[in-house]
Amino acid sequence: MRRSALFILPIYLLFCTGCAADDTAMQTRTEALMGTYVTVTLSPASTDPQAALDAAFARAQELEQIFSPTIADSELNHVNASAFSQDTAVSEDFAHLLSESLYYMEISDGAFNCTIGKLIDLWGIGTEDAHVPTKAEITSLLPETNSVSLSYDGIVPLVRFSDETVQLHFGAVAKGYIADEMEKVLSEHGIEDAIISLGGNVLTMGQHPEKQAAWTIGITDPHSPSDIIGTVQVSGMSVVTSGNYERYFEENGVRFHHILDPSTGYPANAGLSGTTIIAASSLDCDALSTAVYVLGAEEGLALIEFLPDTEAILIMSNGKVRCSSGIENFTFRQVME
Ligand code: AMP
Ligand code: MG
């Protein structure tokens, strides 16, 4: 029995950010990008909201053309085809996301790893080809450390792979970066109050314009993804969730989900079902939501406590909820059963 949950999350999140969507007076636009739905909701009082939305979505499309693994001529696919043992020139956006990803690889001790594109393709989770690979296939693709270098020749950034098995994949961070970049464009257009939602990523700007209060964001219950497990109140912060319910297939009653543990090559199994991170940058949240999922509660919370102005809500496989020490700054309220 196989079941794909690929489309559950985007539909749910439109509802999840319903605090904004309820308000018919708000300006909302949704487009399909990066394999999910991207929704931006603005105050109707904004000056020329259509121009702001046009520009923000144009920037998102530009970034999709760079980072998409499914667009054949994306920059990502070009780099993956040419960077083994030769310097390959990349765009500033590519260099920036790679450099941030290498940082998160380092501080998560490889739990977040942007070099496992071949392993991700091998499993094919979220595609028609999803299947359990053989142990030998998995072992042959386990990542080496320090296999990607990023340098500058004074003119352009250069990327080089020292291992033939390396394929970059930004599935765990690109949406966060896109949200941050859309926010920049909206700000440049004078937008102060807005909410951007891409799959499990939500970025808030300012306040809910009609309530004149922080935005209320629902956190999906990974054990019942059409429900929320709780809410947080945020203003000018991102809230990003990773979970085992987003993309998966089931075989003989076992769920194989899309967050892989790079140390084993199998779906991460560290006792968590969902991780939500709150921080100013959506990119930071996105990298950390994936890293903490792989690390598990103890190591994951230790990492979050080490980072300034970053909080986490972890939903354990047994349904218990664990939070980082500063979570009350965001008025986390758990829904009581
Ligand atoms: P997220 O939903 O942000 O946790 O990202 C999960 C996506 O990132 C997966 O669908 C894969 O494309 C990719 N991915 C899976 N495992 C990892 C990992 N350990 N490190 C980095 N990217 C990963
Ligand atoms: Mg992520």
CSV table of C-alpha atoms and ligand atoms in Angstrom, one decimal:
chain,number,residue,atom,x,y,z
A,1,MET,CA,0.0,0.0,0.0
A,2,ARG,CA,1.6,3.3,-1.1
A,3,ARG,CA,0.3,6.7,-0.4
A,4,SER,CA,1.7,10.1,-1.3
A,5,ALA,CA,1.1,13.1,0.8
A,6,LEU,CA,2.8,15.5,-1.5
A,7,PHE,CA,-0.1,18.0,-1.7
A,8,ILE,CA,-1.4,18.0,1.8
A,9,LEU,CA,0.9,20.7,3.2
A,10,PRO,CA,0.3,23.5,0.7
A,11,ILE,CA,-3.4,23.2,1.0
A,12,TYR,CA,-3.3,23.1,4.7
A,13,LEU,CA,-1.0,26.1,5.0
A,14,LEU,CA,-3.4,28.3,3.1
A,15,PHE,CA,-5.8,27.5,5.9
A,16,CYS,CA,-3.1,27.6,8.5
A,17,THR,CA,-2.3,31.2,7.8
A,18,GLY,CA,-6.1,31.7,7.7
A,19,CYS,CA,-5.6,34.5,10.2
A,20,ALA,CA,-4.8,36.5,7.1
A,21,ALA,CA,-6.9,34.7,4.6
A,22,ASP,CA,-10.2,35.2,6.5
A,23,ASP,CA,-9.9,38.9,5.8
A,24,THR,CA,-11.5,39.4,2.5
A,25,ALA,CA,-10.3,42.9,2.5
A,26,MET,CA,-6.7,41.8,2.4
A,27,GLN,CA,-4.8,41.6,-1.0
A,28,THR,CA,-3.8,38.0,-1.6
A,29,ARG,CA,-2.0,36.4,-4.5
A,30,THR,CA,-1.0,32.7,-4.9
A,31,GLU,CA,1.3,31.1,-7.5
A,32,ALA,CA,2.8,27.7,-7.8
A,33,LEU,CA,6.6,27.8,-7.4
A,34,MET,CA,9.3,25.4,-6.2
A,35,GLY,CA,6.8,22.5,-6.1
A,36,THR,CA,4.5,24.3,-3.7
A,37,TYR,CA,2.1,27.2,-3.5
A,38,VAL,CA,3.4,30.6,-2.6
A,39,THR,CA,0.9,33.0,-1.1
A,40,VAL,CA,1.5,36.6,-0.2
A,41,THR,CA,-1.1,38.6,1.7
A,42,LEU,CA,-0.8,42.3,2.1
A,43,SER,CA,-2.7,45.1,3.7
A,44,PRO,CA,-5.2,46.7,1.3
A,45,ALA,CA,-4.0,50.1,2.6
A,46,SER,CA,-0.6,49.5,0.9
A,47,THR,CA,0.3,51.9,-1.9
A,48,ASP,CA,0.1,50.1,-5.1
A,49,PRO,CA,-0.1,46.5,-3.7
A,50,GLN,CA,-0.3,45.0,-7.2
A,51,ALA,CA,3.1,46.5,-8.2
A,52,ALA,CA,4.6,45.1,-5.0
A,53,LEU,CA,3.1,41.7,-5.6
A,54,ASP,CA,4.3,41.7,-9.3
A,55,ALA,CA,7.9,42.5,-8.2
A,56,ALA,CA,8.0,40.0,-5.3
A,57,PHE,CA,6.7,37.2,-7.5
A,58,ALA,CA,9.1,38.1,-10.3
A,59,ARG,CA,12.0,37.8,-7.8
A,60,ALA,CA,10.7,34.4,-6.6
A,61,GLN,CA,10.5,33.2,-10.2
A,62,GLU,CA,14.1,34.4,-10.8
A,63,LEU,CA,15.2,32.4,-7.8
A,64,GLU,CA,13.2,29.4,-8.9
A,65,GLN,CA,15.1,29.4,-12.2
A,66,ILE,CA,18.4,29.3,-10.2
A,67,PHE,CA,17.5,26.7,-7.5
A,68,SER,CA,14.9,24.4,-8.9
A,69,PRO,CA,16.0,20.8,-9.2
A,70,THR,CA,13.1,20.1,-11.6
A,71,ILE,CA,13.6,22.9,-14.2
A,72,ALA,CA,16.0,21.2,-16.7
A,73,ASP,CA,18.0,24.4,-17.4
A,74,SER,CA,18.1,25.8,-13.9
A,75,GLU,CA,21.5,27.1,-12.7
A,76,LEU,CA,21.5,24.3,-10.1
A,77,ASN,CA,21.3,21.6,-12.8
A,78,HIS,CA,24.0,23.3,-14.8
A,79,VAL,CA,26.3,23.5,-11.8
A,80,ASN,CA,25.6,19.9,-10.9
A,81,ALA,CA,26.5,18.8,-14.4
A,82,SER,CA,29.8,20.7,-14.6
A,83,ALA,CA,31.4,21.3,-11.2
A,84,PHE,CA,33.1,17.9,-10.5
A,85,SER,CA,36.8,18.7,-10.4
A,86,GLN,CA,36.5,21.9,-12.3
A,87,ASP,CA,35.7,25.5,-11.2
A,88,THR,CA,32.3,26.5,-12.3
A,89,ALA,CA,31.1,30.1,-12.2
A,90,VAL,CA,27.9,30.7,-10.3
A,91,SER,CA,25.6,33.7,-9.7
A,92,GLU,CA,25.7,35.8,-6.5
A,93,ASP,CA,22.4,34.2,-5.3
A,94,PHE,CA,23.8,30.7,-5.8
A,95,ALA,CA,27.0,31.6,-4.0
A,96,HIS,CA,25.1,33.1,-1.1
A,97,LEU,CA,22.8,30.2,-0.6
A,98,LEU,CA,25.6,27.7,-0.9
A,99,SER,CA,27.8,29.6,1.5
A,100,GLU,CA,24.9,29.7,4.1
A,101,SER,CA,24.3,26.0,3.5
A,102,LEU,CA,27.9,25.2,4.1
A,103,TYR,CA,27.7,27.1,7.4
A,104,TYR,CA,24.7,25.1,8.5
A,105,MET,CA,26.3,21.9,7.4
A,106,GLU,CA,29.2,22.7,9.7
A,107,ILE,CA,27.2,23.8,12.8
A,108,SER,CA,24.8,20.9,12.5
A,109,ASP,CA,27.7,18.4,12.1
A,110,GLY,CA,26.4,17.3,8.7
A,111,ALA,CA,22.7,16.7,9.8
A,112,PHE,CA,21.8,19.4,7.3
A,113,ASN,CA,23.7,18.5,4.1
A,114,CYS,CA,23.2,20.3,0.8
A,115,THR,CA,25.4,17.8,-1.1
A,116,ILE,CA,23.1,14.8,-1.0
A,117,GLY,CA,21.2,15.4,-4.2
A,118,LYS,CA,22.0,11.9,-5.6
A,119,LEU,CA,20.6,10.3,-2.4
A,120,ILE,CA,17.5,12.4,-2.6
A,121,ASP,CA,17.0,11.4,-6.3
A,122,LEU,CA,17.7,7.8,-5.5
A,123,TRP,CA,14.8,7.7,-2.9
A,124,GLY,CA,12.6,9.8,-5.2
A,125,ILE,CA,10.3,10.7,-2.3
A,126,GLY,CA,7.5,13.0,-3.5
A,127,THR,CA,7.9,11.7,-7.1
A,128,GLU,CA,6.3,8.8,-9.0
A,129,ASP,CA,9.6,6.9,-8.7
A,130,ALA,CA,9.6,6.8,-4.9
A,131,HIS,CA,11.0,3.4,-3.7
A,132,VAL,CA,13.2,1.9,-1.0
A,133,PRO,CA,16.7,1.6,-2.5
A,134,THR,CA,19.1,-1.3,-1.7
A,135,LYS,CA,21.5,-0.9,1.2
A,136,ALA,CA,24.4,-1.0,-1.4
A,137,GLU,CA,22.9,1.8,-3.5
A,138,ILE,CA,22.5,4.0,-0.3
A,139,THR,CA,26.0,3.2,1.0
A,140,SER,CA,27.6,4.2,-2.3
A,141,LEU,CA,26.1,7.7,-2.1
A,142,LEU,CA,26.7,8.6,1.6
A,143,PRO,CA,28.3,12.0,1.6
A,144,GLU,CA,32.0,12.8,2.2
A,145,THR,CA,32.9,15.8,4.2
A,146,ASN,CA,34.4,18.9,2.6
A,147,SER,CA,33.6,17.8,-0.9
A,148,VAL,CA,32.4,21.2,-2.1
A,149,SER,CA,34.5,24.4,-2.3
A,150,LEU,CA,33.3,27.9,-2.9
A,151,SER,CA,36.0,30.5,-3.9
A,152,TYR,CA,36.2,33.8,-5.7
A,153,ASP,CA,38.6,34.6,-8.5
A,154,GLY,CA,38.1,38.3,-8.0
A,155,ILE,CA,35.3,38.5,-10.6
A,156,VAL,CA,32.8,35.7,-10.0
A,157,PRO,CA,32.2,33.1,-7.3
A,158,LEU,CA,33.4,29.6,-8.3
A,159,VAL,CA,32.1,26.2,-7.2
A,160,ARG,CA,34.0,22.9,-7.4
A,161,PHE,CA,33.1,19.4,-6.3
A,162,SER,CA,36.0,17.1,-5.2
A,163,ASP,CA,33.8,14.0,-5.1
A,164,GLU,CA,31.9,12.5,-8.1
A,165,THR,CA,28.9,11.6,-6.0
A,166,VAL,CA,28.2,15.3,-5.0
A,167,GLN,CA,25.1,16.9,-6.4
A,168,LEU,CA,23.9,20.0,-4.7
A,169,HIS,CA,20.2,20.2,-3.6
A,170,PHE,CA,18.7,23.2,-1.9
A,171,GLY,CA,15.3,21.6,-1.1
A,172,ALA,CA,15.8,22.3,2.6
A,173,VAL,CA,16.7,26.0,2.3
A,174,ALA,CA,15.6,27.5,-1.0
A,175,LYS,CA,12.1,28.3,0.1
A,176,GLY,CA,13.5,30.1,3.1
A,177,TYR,CA,15.8,32.2,1.0
A,178,ILE,CA,13.0,33.0,-1.5
A,179,ALA,CA,10.8,34.2,1.4
A,180,ASP,CA,13.6,36.5,2.6
A,181,GLU,CA,14.1,37.9,-0.8
A,182,MET,CA,10.4,38.4,-1.4
A,183,GLU,CA,10.3,40.3,1.9
A,184,LYS,CA,13.1,42.6,0.7
A,185,VAL,CA,11.2,43.4,-2.5
A,186,LEU,CA,8.0,44.1,-0.6
A,187,SER,CA,9.9,46.4,1.8
A,188,GLU,CA,11.4,48.3,-1.2
A,189,HIS,CA,7.9,48.9,-2.4
A,190,GLY,CA,6.9,50.4,1.0
A,191,ILE,CA,5.0,47.4,2.3
A,192,GLU,CA,5.1,47.1,6.1
A,193,ASP,CA,2.5,44.6,7.0
A,194,ALA,CA,2.4,41.3,5.1
A,195,ILE,CA,2.6,37.5,5.3
A,196,ILE,CA,4.4,35.2,2.9
A,197,SER,CA,3.7,31.5,2.9
A,198,LEU,CA,5.7,28.9,0.9
A,199,GLY,CA,4.9,25.3,1.9
A,200,GLY,CA,6.0,24.9,5.5
A,201,ASN,CA,7.6,28.4,5.5
A,202,VAL,CA,5.8,31.4,6.9
A,203,LEU,CA,7.4,34.9,7.0
A,204,THR,CA,5.6,37.8,8.7
A,205,MET,CA,6.2,41.5,8.2
A,206,GLY,CA,4.9,44.0,10.7
A,207,GLN,CA,1.5,43.3,12.2
A,208,HIS,CA,-1.9,42.1,11.1
A,209,PRO,CA,-3.1,45.4,9.6
A,210,GLU,CA,-6.7,45.1,10.7
A,211,LYS,CA,-6.1,43.7,14.2
A,212,GLN,CA,-3.1,45.9,14.8
A,213,ALA,CA,-1.5,43.0,16.6
A,214,ALA,CA,1.1,40.3,15.9
A,215,TRP,CA,0.3,37.6,13.3
A,216,THR,CA,-1.1,34.3,14.7
A,217,ILE,CA,0.5,31.3,13.0
A,218,GLY,CA,-0.9,27.8,13.4
A,219,ILE,CA,1.6,24.9,13.8
A,220,THR,CA,0.6,21.8,12.0
A,221,ASP,CA,0.0,18.7,14.1
A,222,PRO,CA,2.3,16.2,12.4
A,223,HIS,CA,0.2,13.3,13.7
A,224,SER,CA,-3.0,14.8,12.3
A,225,PRO,CA,-1.9,17.3,9.6
A,226,SER,CA,-5.3,18.8,9.0
A,227,ASP,CA,-5.2,20.1,12.6
A,228,ILE,CA,-3.0,22.5,14.4
A,229,ILE,CA,-1.1,21.6,17.6
A,230,GLY,CA,-0.8,25.2,18.7
A,231,THR,CA,-0.2,28.8,17.7
A,232,VAL,CA,2.5,31.4,18.1
A,233,GLN,CA,2.3,35.2,17.8
A,234,VAL,CA,4.9,36.7,15.7
A,235,SER,CA,5.8,40.1,14.2
A,236,GLY,CA,8.6,40.5,11.7
A,237,MET,CA,9.7,36.9,12.3
A,238,SER,CA,9.6,33.6,10.3
A,239,VAL,CA,8.1,30.4,11.4
A,240,VAL,CA,9.3,27.4,9.5
A,241,THR,CA,8.2,23.7,9.9
A,242,SER,CA,9.7,20.4,8.7
A,243,GLY,CA,7.8,17.3,9.2
A,244,ASN,CA,7.5,13.6,8.3
A,245,TYR,CA,3.9,14.2,6.9
A,246,GLU,CA,5.0,16.6,4.1
A,247,ARG,CA,6.3,14.2,1.5
A,248,TYR,CA,6.4,10.5,2.1
A,249,PHE,CA,5.3,7.1,0.8
A,250,GLU,CA,4.4,4.0,2.7
A,251,GLU,CA,5.4,0.4,2.0
A,252,ASN,CA,4.3,-2.6,4.0
A,253,GLY,CA,3.0,-0.2,6.7
A,254,VAL,CA,6.3,1.6,7.1
A,255,ARG,CA,6.5,5.4,6.3
A,256,PHE,CA,9.5,6.6,4.3
A,257,HIS,CA,9.5,10.4,4.6
A,258,HIS,CA,11.6,13.0,2.8
A,259,ILE,CA,14.1,14.2,5.5
A,260,LEU,CA,17.2,12.0,5.1
A,261,ASP,CA,19.8,11.4,7.8
A,262,PRO,CA,23.0,12.0,5.8
A,263,SER,CA,24.9,9.7,8.2
A,264,THR,CA,22.8,6.6,7.4
A,265,GLY,CA,21.2,7.6,4.0
A,266,TYR,CA,17.7,6.6,5.4
A,267,PRO,CA,14.8,8.9,6.5
A,268,ALA,CA,15.8,10.5,9.8
A,269,ASN,CA,14.5,8.6,12.8
A,270,ALA,CA,15.6,10.6,15.8
A,271,GLY,CA,12.3,10.5,17.7
A,272,LEU,CA,10.7,13.6,16.1
A,273,SER,CA,7.6,14.0,13.8
A,274,GLY,CA,7.8,17.8,13.4
A,275,THR,CA,10.2,20.7,14.1
A,276,THR,CA,9.2,24.4,14.0
A,277,ILE,CA,11.8,27.1,14.2
A,278,ILE,CA,11.2,30.8,14.8
A,279,ALA,CA,13.9,33.4,13.9
A,280,ALA,CA,14.2,36.6,12.0
A,281,SER,CA,15.6,35.0,8.8
A,282,SER,CA,13.5,32.5,7.0
A,283,LEU,CA,16.6,30.9,5.5
A,284,ASP,CA,18.0,30.3,8.9
A,285,CYS,CA,14.7,28.8,10.1
A,286,ASP,CA,14.6,26.6,7.0
A,287,ALA,CA,18.1,25.2,7.4
A,288,LEU,CA,17.5,24.7,11.2
A,289,SER,CA,14.1,23.0,10.9
A,290,THR,CA,15.7,20.3,8.7
A,291,ALA,CA,18.9,20.0,10.8
A,292,VAL,CA,17.0,19.7,14.1
A,293,TYR,CA,14.7,17.1,12.6
A,294,VAL,CA,17.7,15.0,11.9
A,295,LEU,CA,19.6,15.7,15.1
A,296,GLY,CA,16.7,14.9,17.4
A,297,ALA,CA,15.5,16.7,20.6
A,298,GLU,CA,18.6,16.7,22.7
A,299,GLU,CA,21.2,17.7,20.2
A,300,GLY,CA,18.7,19.8,18.3
A,301,LEU,CA,17.7,21.9,21.3
A,302,ALA,CA,21.3,22.3,22.3
A,303,LEU,CA,22.0,23.8,18.9
A,304,ILE,CA,19.0,26.1,19.1
A,305,GLU,CA,20.0,27.3,22.6
A,306,PHE,CA,23.4,28.1,21.3
A,307,LEU,CA,22.1,30.3,18.6
A,308,PRO,CA,20.8,33.8,19.5
A,309,ASP,CA,17.2,34.9,19.0
A,310,THR,CA,16.2,31.5,17.7
A,311,GLU,CA,13.5,29.3,19.2
A,312,ALA,CA,12.1,25.8,18.5
A,313,ILE,CA,9.0,23.8,19.0
A,314,LEU,CA,9.5,20.0,18.6
A,315,ILE,CA,6.8,17.5,18.3
A,316,MET,CA,8.1,14.1,19.4
A,317,SER,CA,7.0,10.9,17.8
A,318,ASN,CA,5.1,10.0,21.0
A,319,GLY,CA,3.1,13.3,20.7
A,320,LYS,CA,4.9,15.1,23.5
A,321,VAL,CA,6.0,18.7,22.8
A,322,ARG,CA,9.3,20.2,23.7
A,323,CYS,CA,10.3,23.8,23.3
A,324,SER,CA,13.4,26.0,23.6
A,325,SER,CA,13.8,28.2,26.6
A,326,GLY,CA,12.6,31.5,25.0
A,327,ILE,CA,9.5,30.2,23.3
A,328,GLU,CA,7.2,32.2,25.6
A,329,ASN,CA,8.4,35.4,23.8
A,330,PHE,CA,6.1,34.2,21.0
A,331,THR,CA,3.2,33.3,23.2
A,332,PHE,CA,3.1,29.6,22.2
A,333,ARG,CA,-0.3,28.2,23.1
A,334,GLN,CA,-0.9,24.5,22.7
A,335,VAL,CA,-4.3,23.4,21.5
A,336,MET,CA,-5.8,21.3,24.3
A,337,GLU,CA,-7.5,18.0,23.1
B,1,AMP,P1,12.5,20.7,4.7
B,1,AMP,O1,11.1,20.5,4.4
B,1,AMP,O2,12.9,22.2,4.8
B,1,AMP,O3,13.0,20.0,6.0
B,1,AMP,O4,13.4,20.1,3.6
B,1,AMP,C1,13.4,18.8,3.2
B,1,AMP,C2,13.9,18.7,1.8
B,1,AMP,O5,15.3,18.9,1.8
B,1,AMP,C3,13.7,17.2,1.3
B,1,AMP,O6,12.5,17.1,0.5
B,1,AMP,C4,15.0,17.0,0.4
B,1,AMP,O7,14.8,17.6,-0.9
B,1,AMP,C5,16.0,17.9,1.1
B,1,AMP,N1,16.7,17.1,2.2
B,1,AMP,C6,16.3,15.9,2.8
B,1,AMP,N2,17.1,15.6,3.8
B,1,AMP,C7,18.0,16.6,3.9
B,1,AMP,C8,19.2,16.9,4.8
B,1,AMP,N3,19.5,16.1,5.8
B,1,AMP,N4,19.9,18.0,4.6
B,1,AMP,C9,19.5,18.9,3.6
B,1,AMP,N5,18.5,18.7,2.7
B,1,AMP,C10,17.8,17.6,2.9
B,2,MG,MG,14.3,23.2,5.9
